[in-house]
CSV table of C-alpha atoms in Angstrom, one decimal:
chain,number,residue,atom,x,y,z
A,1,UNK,CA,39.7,25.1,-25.4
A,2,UNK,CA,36.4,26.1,-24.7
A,3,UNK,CA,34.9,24.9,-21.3
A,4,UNK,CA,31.9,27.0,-21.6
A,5,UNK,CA,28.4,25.1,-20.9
A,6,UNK,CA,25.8,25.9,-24.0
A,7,UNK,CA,22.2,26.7,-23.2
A,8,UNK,CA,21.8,23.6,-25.8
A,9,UNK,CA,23.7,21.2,-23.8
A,10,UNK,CA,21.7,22.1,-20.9
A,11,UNK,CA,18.5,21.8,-23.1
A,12,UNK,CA,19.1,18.3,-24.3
A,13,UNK,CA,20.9,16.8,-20.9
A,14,UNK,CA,18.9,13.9,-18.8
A,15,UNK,CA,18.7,14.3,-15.7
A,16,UNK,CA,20.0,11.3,-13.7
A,17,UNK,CA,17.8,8.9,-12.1
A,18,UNK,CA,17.4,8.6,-8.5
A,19,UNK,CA,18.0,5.1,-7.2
A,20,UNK,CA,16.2,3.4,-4.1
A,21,UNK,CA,13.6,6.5,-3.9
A,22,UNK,CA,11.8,9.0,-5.6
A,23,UNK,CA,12.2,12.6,-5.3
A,24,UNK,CA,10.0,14.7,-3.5
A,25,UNK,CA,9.3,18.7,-3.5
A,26,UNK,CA,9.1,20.4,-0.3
A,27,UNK,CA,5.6,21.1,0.7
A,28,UNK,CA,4.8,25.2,0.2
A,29,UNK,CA,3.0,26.8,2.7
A,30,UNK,CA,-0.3,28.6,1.7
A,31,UNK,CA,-1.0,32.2,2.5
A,32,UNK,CA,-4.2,30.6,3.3
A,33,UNK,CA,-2.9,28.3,5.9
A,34,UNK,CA,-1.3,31.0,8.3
A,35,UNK,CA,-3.1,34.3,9.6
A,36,UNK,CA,-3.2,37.4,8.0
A,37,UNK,CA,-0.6,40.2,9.4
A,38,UNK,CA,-2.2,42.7,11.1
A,39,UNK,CA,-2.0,46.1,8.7
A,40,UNK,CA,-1.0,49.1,11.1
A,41,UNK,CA,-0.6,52.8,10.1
A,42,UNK,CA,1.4,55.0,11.7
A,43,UNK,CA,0.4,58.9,12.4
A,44,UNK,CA,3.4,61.1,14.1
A,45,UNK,CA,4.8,64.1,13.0
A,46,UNK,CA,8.4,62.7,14.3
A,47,UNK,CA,10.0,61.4,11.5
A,48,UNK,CA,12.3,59.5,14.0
A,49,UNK,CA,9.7,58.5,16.2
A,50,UNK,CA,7.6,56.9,12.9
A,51,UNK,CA,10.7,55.2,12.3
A,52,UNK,CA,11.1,53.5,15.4
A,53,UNK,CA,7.8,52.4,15.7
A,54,UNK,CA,7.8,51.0,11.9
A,55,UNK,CA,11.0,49.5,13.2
A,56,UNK,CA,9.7,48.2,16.3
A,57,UNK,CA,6.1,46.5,14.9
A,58,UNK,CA,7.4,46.2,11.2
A,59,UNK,CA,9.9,43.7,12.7
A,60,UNK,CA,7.6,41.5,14.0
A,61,UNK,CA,6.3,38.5,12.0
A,62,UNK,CA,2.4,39.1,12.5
A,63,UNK,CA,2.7,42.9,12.1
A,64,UNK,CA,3.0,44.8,9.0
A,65,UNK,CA,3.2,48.8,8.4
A,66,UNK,CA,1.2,49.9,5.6
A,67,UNK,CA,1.5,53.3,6.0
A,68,UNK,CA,2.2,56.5,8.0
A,69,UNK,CA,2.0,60.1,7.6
A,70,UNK,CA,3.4,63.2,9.9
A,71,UNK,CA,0.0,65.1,9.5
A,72,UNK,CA,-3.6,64.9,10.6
A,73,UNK,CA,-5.3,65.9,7.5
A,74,UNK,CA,-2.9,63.6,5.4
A,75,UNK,CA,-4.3,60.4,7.4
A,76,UNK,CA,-7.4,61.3,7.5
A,77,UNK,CA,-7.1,61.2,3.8
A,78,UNK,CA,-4.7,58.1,3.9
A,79,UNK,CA,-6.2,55.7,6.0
A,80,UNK,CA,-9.5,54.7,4.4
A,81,UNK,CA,-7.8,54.5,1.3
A,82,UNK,CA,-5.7,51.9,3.0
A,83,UNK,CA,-7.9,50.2,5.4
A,84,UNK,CA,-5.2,49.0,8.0
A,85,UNK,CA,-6.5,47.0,11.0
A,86,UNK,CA,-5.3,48.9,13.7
A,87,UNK,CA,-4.2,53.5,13.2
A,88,UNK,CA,-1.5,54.2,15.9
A,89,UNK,CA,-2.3,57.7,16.4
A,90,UNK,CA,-0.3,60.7,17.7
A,91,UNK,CA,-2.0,62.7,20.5
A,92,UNK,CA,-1.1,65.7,19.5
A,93,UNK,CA,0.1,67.3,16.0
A,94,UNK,CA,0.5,70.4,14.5
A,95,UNK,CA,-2.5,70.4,12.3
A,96,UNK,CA,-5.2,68.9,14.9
A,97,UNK,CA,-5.3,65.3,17.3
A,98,UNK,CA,-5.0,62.0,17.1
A,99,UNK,CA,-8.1,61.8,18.4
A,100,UNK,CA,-10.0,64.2,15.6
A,101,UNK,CA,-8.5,61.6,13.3
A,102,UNK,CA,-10.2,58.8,15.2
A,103,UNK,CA,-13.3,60.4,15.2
A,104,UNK,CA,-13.5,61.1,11.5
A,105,UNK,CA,-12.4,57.7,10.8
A,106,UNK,CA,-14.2,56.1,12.5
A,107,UNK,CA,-17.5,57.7,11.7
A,108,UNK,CA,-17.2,56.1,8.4
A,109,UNK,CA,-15.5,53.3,9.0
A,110,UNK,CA,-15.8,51.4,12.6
A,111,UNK,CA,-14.2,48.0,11.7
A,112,UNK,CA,-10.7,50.6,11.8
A,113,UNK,CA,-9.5,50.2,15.3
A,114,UNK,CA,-7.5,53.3,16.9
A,115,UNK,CA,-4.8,53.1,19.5
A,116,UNK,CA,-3.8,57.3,20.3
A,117,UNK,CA,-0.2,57.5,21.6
A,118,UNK,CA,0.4,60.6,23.6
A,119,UNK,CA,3.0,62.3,25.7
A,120,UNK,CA,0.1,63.5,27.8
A,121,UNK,CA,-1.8,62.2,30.8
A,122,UNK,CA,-5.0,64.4,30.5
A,123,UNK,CA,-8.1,63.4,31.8
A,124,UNK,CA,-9.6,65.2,29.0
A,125,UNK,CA,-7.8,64.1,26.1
A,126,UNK,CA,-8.7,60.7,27.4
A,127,UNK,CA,-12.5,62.0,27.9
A,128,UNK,CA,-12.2,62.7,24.4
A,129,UNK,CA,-10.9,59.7,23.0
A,130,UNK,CA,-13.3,57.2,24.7
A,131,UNK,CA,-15.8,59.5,22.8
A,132,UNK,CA,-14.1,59.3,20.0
A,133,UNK,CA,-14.3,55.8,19.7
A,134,UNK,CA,-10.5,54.9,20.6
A,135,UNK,CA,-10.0,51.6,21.4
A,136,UNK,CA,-6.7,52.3,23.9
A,137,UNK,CA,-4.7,55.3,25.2
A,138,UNK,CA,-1.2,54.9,26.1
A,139,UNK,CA,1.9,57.2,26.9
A,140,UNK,CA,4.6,57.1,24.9
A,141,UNK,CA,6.5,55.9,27.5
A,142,UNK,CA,5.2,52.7,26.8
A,143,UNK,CA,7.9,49.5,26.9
A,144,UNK,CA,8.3,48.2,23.5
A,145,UNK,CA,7.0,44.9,24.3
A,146,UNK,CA,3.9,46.3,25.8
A,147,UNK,CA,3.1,48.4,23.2
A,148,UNK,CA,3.5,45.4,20.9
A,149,UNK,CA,1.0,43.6,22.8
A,150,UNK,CA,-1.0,46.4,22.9
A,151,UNK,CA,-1.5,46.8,18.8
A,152,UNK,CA,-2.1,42.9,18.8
A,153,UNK,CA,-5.1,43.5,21.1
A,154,UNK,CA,-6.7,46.3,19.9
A,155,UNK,CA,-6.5,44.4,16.3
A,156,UNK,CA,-8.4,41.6,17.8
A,157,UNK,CA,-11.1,44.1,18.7
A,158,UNK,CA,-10.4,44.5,22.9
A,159,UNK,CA,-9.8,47.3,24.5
A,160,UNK,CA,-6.9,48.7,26.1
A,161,UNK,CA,-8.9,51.5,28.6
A,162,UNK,CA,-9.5,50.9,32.3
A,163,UNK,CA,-12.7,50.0,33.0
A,164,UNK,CA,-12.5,52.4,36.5
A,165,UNK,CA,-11.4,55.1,33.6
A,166,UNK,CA,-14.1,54.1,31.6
A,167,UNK,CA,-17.1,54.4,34.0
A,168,UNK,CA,-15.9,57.6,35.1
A,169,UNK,CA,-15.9,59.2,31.9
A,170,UNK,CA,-19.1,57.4,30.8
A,171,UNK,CA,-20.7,59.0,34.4
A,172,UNK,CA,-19.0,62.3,33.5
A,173,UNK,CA,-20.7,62.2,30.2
A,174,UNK,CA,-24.4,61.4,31.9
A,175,UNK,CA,-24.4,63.7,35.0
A,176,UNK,CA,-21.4,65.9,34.5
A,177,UNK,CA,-20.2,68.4,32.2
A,178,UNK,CA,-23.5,69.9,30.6
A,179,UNK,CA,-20.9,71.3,27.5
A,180,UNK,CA,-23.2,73.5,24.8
A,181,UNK,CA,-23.5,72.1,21.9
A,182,UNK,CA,-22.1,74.0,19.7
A,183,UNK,CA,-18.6,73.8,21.8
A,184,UNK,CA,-18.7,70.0,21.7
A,185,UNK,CA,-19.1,70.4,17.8
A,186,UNK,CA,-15.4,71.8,18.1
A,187,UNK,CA,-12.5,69.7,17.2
A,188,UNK,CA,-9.7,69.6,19.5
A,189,UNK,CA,-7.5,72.0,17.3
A,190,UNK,CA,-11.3,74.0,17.0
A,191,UNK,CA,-10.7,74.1,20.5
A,192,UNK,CA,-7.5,75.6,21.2
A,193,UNK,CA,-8.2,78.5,18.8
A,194,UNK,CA,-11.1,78.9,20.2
A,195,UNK,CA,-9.5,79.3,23.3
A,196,UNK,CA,-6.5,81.5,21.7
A,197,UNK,CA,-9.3,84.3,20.4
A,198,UNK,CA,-11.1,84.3,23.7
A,199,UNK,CA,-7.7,85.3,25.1
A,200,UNK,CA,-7.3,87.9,22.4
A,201,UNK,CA,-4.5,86.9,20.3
A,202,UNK,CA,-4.6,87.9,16.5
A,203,UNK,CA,-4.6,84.6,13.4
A,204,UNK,CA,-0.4,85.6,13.7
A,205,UNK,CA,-0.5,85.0,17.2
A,206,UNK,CA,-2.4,82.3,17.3
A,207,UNK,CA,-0.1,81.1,14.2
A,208,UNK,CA,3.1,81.3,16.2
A,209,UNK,CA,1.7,79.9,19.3
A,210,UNK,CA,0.4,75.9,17.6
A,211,UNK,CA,3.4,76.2,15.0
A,212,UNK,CA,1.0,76.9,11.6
A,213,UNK,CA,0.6,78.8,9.1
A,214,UNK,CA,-1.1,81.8,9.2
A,215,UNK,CA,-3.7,81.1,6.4
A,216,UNK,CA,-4.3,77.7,8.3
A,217,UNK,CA,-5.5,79.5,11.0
A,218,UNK,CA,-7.5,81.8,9.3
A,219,UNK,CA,-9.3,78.9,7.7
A,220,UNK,CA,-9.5,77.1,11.3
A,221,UNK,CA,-11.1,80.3,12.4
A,222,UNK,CA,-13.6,80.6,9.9
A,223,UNK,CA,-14.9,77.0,10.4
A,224,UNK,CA,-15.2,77.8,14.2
A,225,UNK,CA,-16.9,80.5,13.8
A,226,UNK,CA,-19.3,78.9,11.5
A,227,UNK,CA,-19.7,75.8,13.8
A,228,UNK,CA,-20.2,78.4,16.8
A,229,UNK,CA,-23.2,80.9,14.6
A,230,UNK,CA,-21.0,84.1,14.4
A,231,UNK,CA,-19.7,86.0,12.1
A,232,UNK,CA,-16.9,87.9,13.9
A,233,UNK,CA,-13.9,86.7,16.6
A,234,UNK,CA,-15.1,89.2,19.1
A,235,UNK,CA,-18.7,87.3,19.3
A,236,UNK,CA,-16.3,84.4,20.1
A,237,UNK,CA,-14.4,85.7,22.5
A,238,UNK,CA,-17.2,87.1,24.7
A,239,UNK,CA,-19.7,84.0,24.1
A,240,UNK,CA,-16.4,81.9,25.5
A,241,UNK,CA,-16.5,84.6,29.3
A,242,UNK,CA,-19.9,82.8,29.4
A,243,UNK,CA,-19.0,79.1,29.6
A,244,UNK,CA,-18.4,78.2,33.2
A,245,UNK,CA,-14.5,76.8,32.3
A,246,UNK,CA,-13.5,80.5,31.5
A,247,UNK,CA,-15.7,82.5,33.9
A,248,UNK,CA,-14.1,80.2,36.8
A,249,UNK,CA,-10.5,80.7,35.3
């Protein structure tokens, strides 16, 4: 006997009538109705710390992760192509900063707002992120919650920096530091090379030291030298004896 229920007896059924009341649909809810979720990449080069922070925000309603990358260059490539609302940033990577990924960023595209996330408590890595146009610097060791809150005000454009912090770098920037030019045209990984060839070490050295490749550094090099107006590392290294930093050291 066959019990089966044909797609033409399903066709040509009626459906019952309702008695005493009509039916009604539930109303749907329009995407235009509630708020957009705020879009956050994620820069770390932890795989397990991107994954617990796309756990962390990705879990909450208004929050949503569209991207993250484990390299400097790679988001600086990623996030305008994505546009999120808020880039948690990394301090420090292998490949350059958090904060050089601000700045490029951000030169091009302001309405992107930047949160750096850093083991480090540096008074110059924070110098260098107010310049950069960072809306907040935290530590990593950040409470969950906080740092929640945190991404939910820098999307709605306030910043997260001390306003004691603030004025003291702004009056560092107007009566302090007098930095040559052609140093502050550095980036942060710029820097540190920079830095490395003063003290003598050779593109391996250098290599083994910031965990790169060799023919990464060389390239790093020959931008710094080119930013700097020399042709050769030992013109670095002695211009760098002259800058008050290393002739105090």
């Amino acid at each position: 006997m066959e019990t089966g229920i044909t797609t033409e007896a399903v066709a040509g059924a009626r459906l019952p009538r309702l008695s005493g009341a009509t039916r009604t649909l539930a109303p749907t809810v329009s995407s235009a109705d509630s708020p957009a979720a705020i879009r956050v990449f994620l820069l770390d080069d932890h795989e397990i710390v991107r994954r617990g922070l796309a756990d962390l925000l990705g879990a909450e309603a208004d929050i949503e992760i569209v991207g993250e990358s484990a390299s400097a260059l790679e988001a600086m490539r990623r996030i305008p192509a994505l546009r999120p609302d808020v880039a948690v940033l990394d301090g420090r990577l292998p490949d350059g900063s958090g904060v050089d990924v601000c700045r490029a960023v951000r030169s091009s595209f302001p309405e992107i707002n930047a949160l750096i996330l850093t083991s480090y408590d540096d008074e110059d890595a924070l110098f260098s992120a107010i310049m950069a146009g960072a809306a907040g610097y935290v530590l990593k060791q950040i409470r969950g919650g906080e740092l929640v809150r945190a991404v939910r005000e820098v999307a709605a454009g306030r910043s997260l920096l001390d306003p004691a912090i603030t004025a003291k770098v702004l009056e560092r920037v107007r009566t302090g530091t007098h930095e040559d030019p052609r140093v502050a045209s550095l980036s942060d990984q710029e820097r540190r090379i920079f830095d490395l060839v003063a003290e003598g070490l050779t593109n391996r050295q250098i290599a083994e030291r910031l965990h790169l490749a060799e023919k990464t550094v060389k390239n790093y090099v020959s931008t710094m030298l080119h930013k700097l107006g020399f042709e050769r590392r030992v013109q670095a290294a002695v211009f760098a004896g002259t800058l008050p930093h290393r002739a105090s050291a």
